[in-house]
C-alpha cells in the first residue's frame, strides 16, 4: 500500500463546475499537507499548504484535511480551462520527507 | 522575481555518458532537493542538502551524485546514465527542513 493514494483520473468536468480532488494517506504522523499543480512538462507549483486538520481557502481553491479519516481534499470553484493540469497531493511529518501521491489529471472542458 | 532555475530544460545524453544537471535559486533557502519524476508517477526524492550537509535517500542508486558548491547552486551528476534514467529531474528548495518546497521547471533527460 502506498503511503499517499490518489485516483489518477483523468477527471473531465465542464467549465464553471466545482472540482473535488481527493487523497488518502496511511501515516498517522503526517502533520503538514500540500497540493501542487503541475502543467505538462513543467515543475510542480505549490497551491496550498496546510497544517493539521481543517480548511484553508485561497481564492477559488479550498484545501481540506480530515486527520481522523486520513483524507485530504482540494476544491476548485468556478473551474477554468487554465486549471487543466495534474494535481499532486503530499504529506509529511516533522521527521520525514514529503510523500507525494502520483497525481490526478484534471481536464476542464470549455 | 525570486525563483528556482534549472538548466538545461532538455538534455539528451548517450547511454553511459556522464551528464550534469544544474539548479540555482535566488530565494536564499537553506535546503535544496533533487527529485526524479517519471511519467504519471510521483516525484521521487533522490537526495537533499541542508546547507552543506548532504542527505542521500537509501534507495538512490550510486550512479547519482550531487554537489552544492554554495547556497545558490546545486548540481546533479549522473555518472553512467542508463535507459532507465530517462525522466524529468526536478530541483526544489525550502527555507528550512520540513518547510514549503518550491520547484524549478525541471530538466527532461533523454538517454539514447
Coordinates of N, CA and C in Angstrom, one line a residue:
Chain A
X1 N 0.8 -1.2 0.0 CA 0.0 0.0 0.0 C 0.9 1.2 0.0
X2 N 0.6 2.2 -0.9 CA 1.3 3.4 -1.0 C 0.9 4.3 0.2
X3 N 1.9 5.1 0.7 CA 1.6 6.0 1.8 C 0.6 7.1 1.5
X4 N 0.6 7.5 0.2 CA -0.4 8.5 -0.2 C -1.0 8.0 -1.5
X5 N -2.3 7.9 -1.5 CA -3.0 7.4 -2.7 C -3.9 8.5 -3.3
X6 N -3.8 8.5 -4.7 CA -4.6 9.4 -5.4 C -5.2 8.7 -6.6
X7 N -6.5 9.0 -7.0 CA -7.1 8.5 -8.2 C -6.4 9.2 -9.4
X8 N -5.8 8.4 -10.3 CA -5.0 9.1 -11.4 C -5.9 9.8 -12.4
X9 N -7.2 9.5 -12.4 CA -8.1 10.2 -13.4 C -7.9 9.5 -14.7
X10 N -8.1 10.2 -15.9 CA -8.4 11.6 -15.9 C -9.8 12.0 -15.4
X11 N -9.9 13.2 -14.9 CA -11.2 13.7 -14.4 C -11.5 14.9 -15.4
X12 N -12.7 14.8 -16.0 CA -13.1 15.8 -17.0 C -14.4 16.4 -16.6
X13 N -14.4 17.8 -16.4 CA -15.6 18.5 -16.0 C -15.8 19.7 -16.9
X14 N -17.0 20.2 -17.0 CA -17.3 21.4 -17.8 C -16.8 22.7 -17.1
X15 N -16.4 23.6 -17.8 CA -16.0 24.9 -17.3 C -17.1 25.5 -16.3
X16 N -16.6 26.0 -15.2 CA -17.6 26.6 -14.2 C -18.0 25.6 -13.1
X17 N -17.7 24.3 -13.3 CA -18.1 23.3 -12.3 C -17.2 23.4 -11.1
X18 N -17.7 22.9 -10.0 CA -16.8 22.7 -8.8 C -16.1 21.4 -8.9
X19 N -14.8 21.4 -8.7 CA -14.0 20.2 -8.8 C -13.6 19.8 -7.4
X20 N -13.6 18.5 -7.2 CA -13.2 17.9 -5.9 C -12.1 16.9 -6.2
X21 N -10.9 17.1 -5.7 CA -9.8 16.2 -5.8 C -9.5 15.7 -4.5
X22 N -9.2 14.4 -4.4 CA -9.0 13.7 -3.1 C -7.8 12.8 -3.0
X23 N -7.3 12.7 -1.8 CA -6.2 11.8 -1.5 C -6.5 11.2 -0.1
X24 N -6.0 10.0 0.0 CA -5.9 9.3 1.3 C -4.5 9.0 1.7
X25 N -4.2 9.0 2.9 CA -2.8 8.7 3.4 C -2.9 7.7 4.5
X26 N -1.8 7.0 4.8 CA -1.8 6.0 5.8 C -0.9 6.3 7.0
X27 N 0.0 7.3 6.9 CA 0.9 7.6 8.0 C 0.2 8.6 9.0
X28 N -0.2 8.1 10.1 CA -0.9 9.0 11.1 C 0.0 10.1 11.7
X29 N 1.3 10.0 11.4 CA 2.2 11.0 11.9 C 2.2 12.3 11.1
X30 N 1.7 12.2 9.9 CA 1.7 13.4 9.0 C 1.0 14.5 9.7
X31 N 1.6 15.7 9.6 CA 1.0 16.9 10.2 C 0.8 18.0 9.1
X32 N 1.6 18.0 8.1 CA 1.6 19.0 7.1 C 1.2 18.4 5.7
X33 N 0.4 19.2 5.0 CA -0.2 18.7 3.8 C -0.2 19.8 2.8
X34 N 0.0 19.3 1.5 CA 0.1 20.3 0.5 C -0.5 19.8 -0.8
X35 N -0.9 20.8 -1.7 CA -1.3 20.5 -3.0 C -0.5 21.3 -4.0
X36 N 0.0 20.5 -5.0 CA 0.7 21.2 -6.1 C 0.0 21.0 -7.4
X37 N 0.1 22.0 -8.3 CA -0.4 21.9 -9.6 C 0.8 21.7 -10.6
X38 N 0.7 20.8 -11.5 CA 1.8 20.6 -12.5 C 1.2 20.5 -13.9
X39 N 1.6 21.5 -14.6 CA 1.2 21.5 -16.1 C 2.2 20.6 -16.8
X40 N 1.8 20.1 -18.0 CA 2.5 19.2 -18.7 C 3.9 19.7 -19.0
X41 N 4.9 18.8 -18.6 CA 6.3 19.1 -18.9 C 6.8 20.3 -18.1
X42 N 6.2 20.6 -17.0 CA 6.7 21.7 -16.2 C 6.9 21.2 -14.7
X43 N 7.5 22.1 -13.9 CA 7.7 21.7 -12.5 C 6.4 21.9 -11.7
X44 N 6.2 21.2 -10.6 CA 5.1 21.4 -9.7 C 5.1 22.8 -9.1
X45 N 3.9 23.4 -9.0 CA 3.7 24.7 -8.4 C 2.9 24.6 -7.2
X46 N 3.4 25.1 -6.1 CA 2.7 25.0 -4.8 C 1.4 25.8 -4.8
X47 N 0.3 25.1 -4.5 CA -1.0 25.8 -4.5 C -1.5 26.1 -3.1
X48 N -1.4 25.0 -2.2 CA -2.0 25.1 -0.9 C -1.0 24.4 0.1
X49 N -0.9 24.9 1.3 CA 0.0 24.3 2.3 C -0.8 24.4 3.6
X50 N -1.1 23.3 4.2 CA -1.9 23.3 5.5 C -1.2 22.5 6.6
X51 N -1.5 22.9 7.8 CA -1.0 22.2 9.0 C -2.2 21.6 9.7
X52 N -2.2 20.4 10.0 CA -3.2 19.7 10.8 C -4.5 19.7 10.1
X53 N -5.6 19.5 10.9 CA -6.9 19.4 10.3 C -7.6 20.7 10.1
X54 N -8.6 20.7 9.2 CA -9.4 21.9 9.0 C -9.3 22.4 7.5
X55 N -9.9 23.5 7.3 CA -10.0 24.1 5.9 C -9.1 25.3 5.8
X56 N -8.6 25.5 4.5 CA -7.9 26.7 4.2 C -8.3 27.1 2.8
X57 N -8.6 28.4 2.7 CA -9.2 28.9 1.4 C -8.2 29.9 0.9
X58 N -8.1 29.9 -0.5 CA -7.3 30.9 -1.2 C -7.9 31.1 -2.5
X59 N -8.6 32.2 -2.6 CA -9.3 32.5 -3.9 C -10.3 31.4 -4.3
X60 N -10.2 30.8 -5.4 CA -11.1 29.7 -5.9 C -10.7 28.3 -5.3
X61 N -9.7 28.3 -4.5 CA -9.2 27.0 -4.0 C -9.4 26.8 -2.5
X62 N -9.9 25.7 -2.1 CA -10.1 25.3 -0.7 C -9.4 24.0 -0.5
X63 N -8.5 23.9 0.5 CA -7.9 22.7 0.9 C -8.6 22.2 2.2
X64 N -8.8 20.9 2.3 CA -9.5 20.4 3.5 C -8.7 19.2 4.0
X65 N -8.5 19.1 5.3 CA -7.8 18.0 5.9 C -8.6 17.4 7.0
X66 N -8.9 16.1 6.9 CA -9.6 15.3 7.9 C -8.6 14.3 8.5
X67 N -7.9 14.6 9.6 CA -6.9 13.6 10.1 C -7.6 12.4 10.7
X68 N -8.8 12.5 11.1 CA -9.4 11.3 11.7 C -9.7 10.2 10.7
X69 N -9.9 10.6 9.4 CA -10.1 9.6 8.4 C -9.0 9.6 7.4
X70 N -7.9 10.4 7.7 CA -6.7 10.4 6.8 C -7.1 10.7 5.4
X71 N -7.8 11.8 5.2 CA -8.4 12.2 3.9 C -8.1 13.7 3.7
X72 N -7.5 14.0 2.5 CA -7.3 15.4 2.2 C -7.9 15.7 0.8
X73 N -8.5 16.9 0.7 CA -9.2 17.3 -0.5 C -8.8 18.7 -0.9
X74 N -9.0 18.9 -2.2 CA -8.8 20.2 -2.8 C -10.1 20.5 -3.6
X75 N -10.7 21.6 -3.3 CA -11.9 22.0 -4.1 C -11.5 23.2 -5.0
X76 N -12.0 23.2 -6.2 CA -11.8 24.3 -7.1 C -13.1 24.8 -7.5
X77 N -13.4 26.1 -7.2 CA -14.7 26.6 -7.6 C -14.5 27.4 -8.9
X78 N -15.6 27.5 -9.7 CA -15.7 28.2 -10.9 C -14.5 27.8 -11.8
X79 N -14.4 26.5 -12.0 CA -13.2 25.9 -12.7 C -13.0 26.5 -14.1
X80 N -11.8 26.7 -14.5 CA -11.4 27.4 -15.8 C -10.6 26.4 -16.6
X81 N -10.6 26.5 -17.9 CA -9.7 25.7 -18.8 C -8.3 25.7 -18.3
X82 N -7.8 26.9 -17.8 CA -6.4 27.0 -17.4 C -6.1 26.2 -16.1
X83 N -7.2 25.6 -15.5 CA -7.0 24.7 -14.3 C -6.6 23.3 -14.8
X84 N -6.7 23.1 -16.1 CA -6.4 21.7 -16.6 C -4.9 21.4 -16.4
X85 N -4.6 20.4 -15.6 CA -3.3 20.1 -15.1 C -3.3 18.8 -14.3
X86 N -2.2 18.4 -13.9 CA -2.1 17.3 -12.9 C -2.0 17.9 -11.5
X87 N -2.7 17.4 -10.6 CA -2.7 17.9 -9.2 C -2.1 16.8 -8.3
X88 N -1.0 17.2 -7.6 CA -0.3 16.3 -6.7 C -0.6 16.7 -5.3
X89 N -1.0 15.7 -4.5 CA -1.1 15.9 -3.1 C 0.1 15.4 -2.4
X90 N 0.4 15.8 -1.1 CA 1.5 15.3 -0.4 C 1.3 15.6 1.1
X91 N 2.1 14.8 1.9 CA 2.0 15.0 3.3 C 3.3 14.6 3.9
X92 N 3.6 15.1 5.1 CA 4.8 14.7 5.8 C 4.7 15.1 7.3
X93 N 5.6 14.5 8.1 CA 5.7 14.9 9.5 C 7.0 15.6 9.7
X94 N 7.2 16.1 10.9 CA 8.5 16.9 11.1 C 9.7 16.0 11.0
X95 N 9.5 14.7 11.0 CA 10.6 13.8 10.9 C 10.8 13.1 9.6
X96 N 10.0 13.5 8.6 CA 10.0 12.8 7.3 C 10.1 13.7 6.1
X97 N 10.4 13.1 5.0 CA 10.3 13.8 3.7 C 8.9 13.9 3.3
X98 N 8.6 14.7 2.3 CA 7.3 14.8 1.7 C 7.0 13.5 0.9
X99 N 5.9 12.9 1.2 CA 5.4 11.8 0.4 C 4.3 12.3 -0.5
X100 N 4.5 12.1 -1.8 CA 3.6 12.6 -2.8 C 2.7 11.5 -3.3
X101 N 1.5 11.9 -3.7 CA 0.7 11.0 -4.5 C 1.1 11.0 -5.9
X102 N 0.6 10.1 -6.7 CA 1.1 10.1 -8.1 C 0.3 11.0 -9.0
X103 N -0.6 11.8 -8.5 CA -1.3 12.9 -9.2 C -2.6 12.4 -9.8
X104 N -3.5 13.4 -10.0 CA -4.8 13.3 -10.7 C -4.8 14.2 -11.8
X105 N -5.0 13.7 -13.0 CA -5.1 14.5 -14.2 C -6.5 15.1 -14.3
X106 N -6.6 16.5 -14.4 CA -7.8 17.2 -14.5 C -7.9 17.9 -15.8
X107 N -9.1 17.8 -16.5 CA -9.3 18.5 -17.7 C -10.6 19.2 -17.6
X108 N -10.6 20.5 -17.9 CA -11.7 21.4 -17.8 C -12.2 21.7 -19.2
X109 N -13.4 21.3 -19.6 CA -13.9 21.4 -20.9 C -14.5 22.8 -21.1
X110 N -14.1 23.6 -22.1 CA -14.7 24.9 -22.3 C -16.2 24.8 -22.7
Chain B
X1 N 12.3 38.5 -10.0 CA 11.5 37.6 -9.1 C 12.4 36.5 -8.6
X2 N 12.2 36.2 -7.3 CA 12.9 35.1 -6.7 C 12.4 33.8 -7.2
X3 N 13.3 32.9 -7.5 CA 12.9 31.7 -8.2 C 13.9 30.6 -8.2
X4 N 13.5 29.4 -8.7 CA 14.4 28.3 -8.8 C 14.5 28.1 -10.3
X5 N 15.8 28.0 -10.7 CA 16.1 27.9 -12.2 C 16.8 26.6 -12.5
X6 N 16.5 26.0 -13.5 CA 17.1 24.7 -13.9 C 17.6 24.8 -15.3
X7 N 18.8 24.3 -15.5 CA 19.4 24.3 -16.8 C 20.1 23.0 -17.1
X8 N 20.1 22.5 -18.3 CA 19.2 22.9 -19.4 C 17.8 22.5 -19.1
X9 N 16.8 22.9 -19.9 CA 15.5 22.4 -19.8 C 15.3 21.0 -20.4
X10 N 16.1 20.8 -21.4 CA 16.1 19.5 -22.1 C 17.5 19.0 -22.3
X11 N 17.8 17.8 -22.0 CA 19.1 17.3 -22.1 C 19.1 15.9 -22.8
X12 N 19.8 15.7 -23.8 CA 20.0 14.4 -24.4 C 21.4 13.9 -24.2
X13 N 21.5 12.7 -23.7 CA 22.8 12.1 -23.5 C 22.8 10.7 -24.0
X14 N 24.0 10.2 -24.2 CA 24.1 8.8 -24.7 C 24.3 7.9 -23.5
X15 N 23.9 6.7 -23.7 CA 24.0 5.6 -22.7 C 25.4 5.6 -22.2
X16 N 25.6 5.7 -20.9 CA 26.9 5.6 -20.3 C 27.7 6.9 -20.3
X17 N 27.2 7.9 -20.9 CA 28.0 9.2 -21.0 C 27.6 10.1 -19.8
X18 N 28.5 10.5 -19.0 CA 28.2 11.3 -17.8 C 27.5 12.6 -18.2
X19 N 26.5 13.0 -17.3 CA 25.8 14.2 -17.6 C 25.6 15.0 -16.3
X20 N 25.6 16.3 -16.4 CA 25.4 17.1 -15.2 C 24.2 18.1 -15.4
X21 N 23.3 18.1 -14.4 CA 22.2 19.0 -14.5 C 22.4 20.0 -13.4
X22 N 21.9 21.2 -13.7 CA 22.2 22.4 -12.9 C 20.9 23.0 -12.3
X23 N 21.0 23.5 -11.0 CA 19.9 24.2 -10.4 C 20.5 25.4 -9.6
X24 N 19.8 26.5 -9.8 CA 20.2 27.7 -9.0 C 19.0 28.3 -8.4
X25 N 19.1 29.0 -7.3 CA 18.0 29.6 -6.6 C 18.4 31.0 -6.1
X26 N 17.4 31.9 -6.2 CA 17.5 33.3 -5.7 C 16.7 33.5 -4.4
X27 N 16.2 32.4 -3.9 CA 15.4 32.5 -2.7 C 16.2 32.5 -1.4
X28 N 17.5 32.2 -1.5 CA 18.3 32.1 -0.3 C 17.9 31.1 0.7
X29 N 17.3 30.0 0.2 CA 16.8 28.9 1.0 C 18.0 28.0 1.5
X30 N 17.8 27.5 2.7 CA 18.8 26.6 3.2 C 18.9 25.2 2.6
X31 N 17.7 24.7 2.1 CA 17.6 23.3 1.7 C 17.4 23.3 0.2
X32 N 18.1 22.4 -0.4 CA 17.9 22.1 -1.9 C 17.7 20.6 -2.1
X33 N 16.8 20.3 -2.9 CA 16.4 18.9 -3.2 C 16.5 18.6 -4.6
X34 N 16.8 17.3 -4.9 CA 16.7 16.7 -6.2 C 15.7 15.6 -6.2
X35 N 14.7 15.7 -7.2 CA 13.7 14.7 -7.4 C 13.8 14.1 -8.8
X36 N 13.5 12.8 -8.9 CA 13.3 12.2 -10.2 C 11.8 11.9 -10.4
X37 N 11.3 12.3 -11.6 CA 9.8 12.1 -11.8 C 9.7 11.4 -13.2
X38 N 9.1 10.2 -13.2 CA 8.8 9.6 -14.4 C 7.3 9.8 -14.8
X39 N 7.0 9.5 -16.0 CA 5.7 9.8 -16.5 C 4.6 9.2 -15.6
X40 N 3.6 10.0 -15.2 CA 2.4 9.6 -14.4 C 2.8 9.1 -13.1
X41 N 4.0 9.4 -12.6 CA 4.4 9.0 -11.2 C 4.7 10.2 -10.3
X42 N 4.7 9.9 -9.0 CA 5.0 10.9 -8.1 C 6.5 11.3 -8.2
X43 N 6.9 12.5 -7.8 CA 8.3 12.8 -7.7 C 8.9 11.9 -6.7
X44 N 10.1 11.5 -7.0 CA 10.9 10.6 -6.1 C 12.1 11.3 -5.6
X45 N 12.2 11.5 -4.3 CA 13.4 12.2 -3.7 C 14.6 11.4 -3.9
X46 N 15.7 12.0 -4.5 CA 17.0 11.4 -4.6 C 17.9 11.7 -3.4
X47 N 18.0 13.0 -3.2 CA 18.8 13.5 -2.0 C 18.5 15.0 -1.8
X48 N 19.0 15.4 -0.7 CA 18.9 16.9 -0.4 C 20.0 17.4 0.4
X49 N 20.3 18.7 0.3 CA 21.3 19.4 1.1 C 20.6 20.3 2.1
X50 N 20.9 20.2 3.4 CA 20.6 21.2 4.3 C 21.9 22.0 4.5
X51 N 21.9 23.2 4.0 CA 23.1 24.0 3.9 C 24.2 23.1 3.2
X52 N 25.3 22.7 3.9 CA 26.3 21.9 3.2 C 26.2 20.4 3.6
X53 N 25.2 20.1 4.5 CA 25.0 18.7 4.9 C 24.2 17.9 3.8
X54 N 24.8 16.9 3.3 CA 24.3 16.1 2.3 C 23.5 14.9 2.9
X55 N 22.3 14.7 2.4 CA 21.4 13.6 2.9 C 20.9 12.8 1.7
X56 N 21.4 11.5 1.6 CA 21.1 10.7 0.5 C 20.0 9.7 0.9
X57 N 19.0 9.6 0.0 CA 17.9 8.6 0.2 C 18.5 7.2 0.1
X58 N 18.0 6.3 0.9 CA 18.6 4.9 1.0 C 18.5 4.2 -0.4
X59 N 17.5 4.5 -1.2 CA 17.3 3.8 -2.4 C 17.8 4.5 -3.6
X60 N 18.6 5.6 -3.4 CA 19.1 6.3 -4.6 C 20.3 5.6 -5.1
X61 N 20.4 5.2 -6.4 CA 21.5 4.5 -6.9 C 22.8 5.3 -6.8
X62 N 23.9 4.5 -6.7 CA 25.2 5.2 -6.6 C 25.6 6.0 -7.8
X63 N 24.9 5.7 -8.9 CA 25.1 6.3 -10.2 C 24.8 7.8 -10.1
X64 N 24.0 8.2 -9.1 CA 23.6 9.6 -8.9 C 24.4 10.3 -7.8
X65 N 25.0 11.4 -8.1 CA 25.8 12.2 -7.1 C 25.3 13.6 -7.2
X66 N 25.7 14.4 -6.1 CA 25.3 15.8 -6.1 C 26.4 16.6 -5.5
X67 N 26.4 17.9 -5.9 CA 27.3 18.8 -5.3 C 26.6 20.1 -5.1
X68 N 26.9 20.8 -4.0 CA 26.4 22.1 -3.7 C 27.5 23.0 -3.3
X69 N 28.1 23.7 -4.3 CA 29.3 24.5 -4.0 C 29.0 25.7 -3.2
X70 N 27.8 26.2 -3.2 CA 27.4 27.4 -2.4 C 25.9 27.4 -2.2
X71 N 25.4 28.4 -1.5 CA 24.0 28.4 -1.2 C 23.1 28.4 -2.4
X72 N 23.5 29.0 -3.5 CA 22.7 29.3 -4.6 C 22.6 28.1 -5.6
X73 N 23.7 27.3 -5.7 CA 23.8 26.3 -6.8 C 23.8 24.9 -6.2
X74 N 23.2 24.0 -7.0 CA 23.3 22.6 -6.7 C 23.3 21.9 -8.0
X75 N 24.1 20.8 -8.1 CA 24.3 20.0 -9.3 C 23.9 18.6 -9.1
X76 N 23.3 18.0 -10.1 CA 23.1 16.5 -10.1 C 24.0 15.9 -11.2
X77 N 24.8 15.0 -10.8 CA 25.7 14.3 -11.7 C 25.2 12.9 -11.9
X78 N 25.0 12.4 -13.1 CA 24.7 11.0 -13.4 C 25.9 10.5 -14.1
X79 N 26.6 9.5 -13.4 CA 27.9 9.1 -13.8 C 27.8 8.2 -15.1
X80 N 26.9 7.4 -15.1 CA 26.8 6.5 -16.3 C 25.3 6.2 -16.6
X81 N 24.7 7.2 -17.3 CA 23.2 7.1 -17.5 C 22.8 5.8 -18.2
X82 N 21.8 5.2 -17.7 CA 21.1 4.1 -18.4 C 19.8 4.5 -18.9
X83 N 19.2 3.6 -19.7 CA 17.9 4.0 -20.4 C 16.9 4.2 -19.3
X84 N 17.0 3.6 -18.2 CA 16.0 3.7 -17.1 C 16.1 5.0 -16.4
X85 N 17.2 5.8 -16.7 CA 17.3 7.1 -16.0 C 16.7 8.2 -16.8
X86 N 16.1 7.9 -17.9 CA 15.3 8.9 -18.7 C 14.1 9.3 -17.8
X87 N 14.0 10.6 -17.5 CA 13.0 11.1 -16.6 C 13.0 12.6 -16.6
X88 N 12.1 13.2 -15.9 CA 12.2 14.6 -15.5 C 12.9 14.8 -14.2
X89 N 13.9 15.6 -14.1 CA 14.6 15.9 -12.9 C 14.2 17.2 -12.4
X90 N 13.7 17.2 -11.1 CA 13.2 18.4 -10.5 C 14.1 18.9 -9.4
X91 N 14.4 20.1 -9.3 CA 15.1 20.7 -8.2 C 14.1 21.5 -7.4
X92 N 14.2 21.5 -6.1 CA 13.3 22.2 -5.2 C 14.1 22.8 -4.1
X93 N 13.5 23.8 -3.5 CA 14.2 24.5 -2.3 C 13.1 24.7 -1.2
X94 N 13.6 24.8 0.0 CA 12.8 25.2 1.1 C 13.6 26.0 2.1
X95 N 13.0 26.9 2.8 CA 13.7 27.7 3.8 C 14.4 26.9 4.8
X96 N 13.7 25.9 5.4 CA 14.2 25.0 6.3 C 13.7 23.6 6.1
X97 N 14.3 22.6 6.7 CA 13.8 21.3 6.6 C 12.3 21.2 7.1
X98 N 11.5 20.6 6.3 CA 10.1 20.5 6.7 C 9.2 21.6 6.2
X99 N 9.8 22.6 5.5 CA 9.0 23.7 5.1 C 8.4 23.5 3.7
X100 N 7.7 24.6 3.3 CA 7.1 24.5 1.9 C 8.2 24.4 0.9
X101 N 8.0 23.6 -0.1 CA 9.1 23.4 -1.1 C 8.6 24.1 -2.4
X102 N 9.6 24.7 -3.1 CA 9.3 25.4 -4.3 C 10.2 24.8 -5.4
X103 N 9.5 24.4 -6.5 CA 10.1 23.6 -7.5 C 10.6 24.5 -8.7
X104 N 11.7 24.1 -9.3 CA 12.0 24.6 -10.6 C 11.2 24.0 -11.7
X105 N 11.5 24.4 -13.0 CA 10.7 24.0 -14.1 C 11.1 22.5 -14.6
X106 N 12.2 22.0 -14.1 CA 12.6 20.7 -14.4 C 13.5 20.6 -15.6
X107 N 14.3 19.5 -15.6 CA 15.1 19.2 -16.8 C 14.7 17.8 -17.3
X108 N 14.2 17.8 -18.5 CA 13.8 16.5 -19.1 C 15.0 15.8 -19.7
X109 N 15.4 14.7 -19.2 CA 16.6 13.9 -19.7 C 16.2 12.8 -20.6
X110 N 16.8 12.7 -21.7 CA 16.6 11.6 -22.6 C 17.9 10.9 -22.8
X111 N 17.9 9.6 -22.7 CA 19.1 8.7 -22.8 C 19.0 7.9 -24.1
X112 N 19.9 8.1 -25.0 CA 19.8 7.3 -26.3 C 20.8 6.2 -26.4

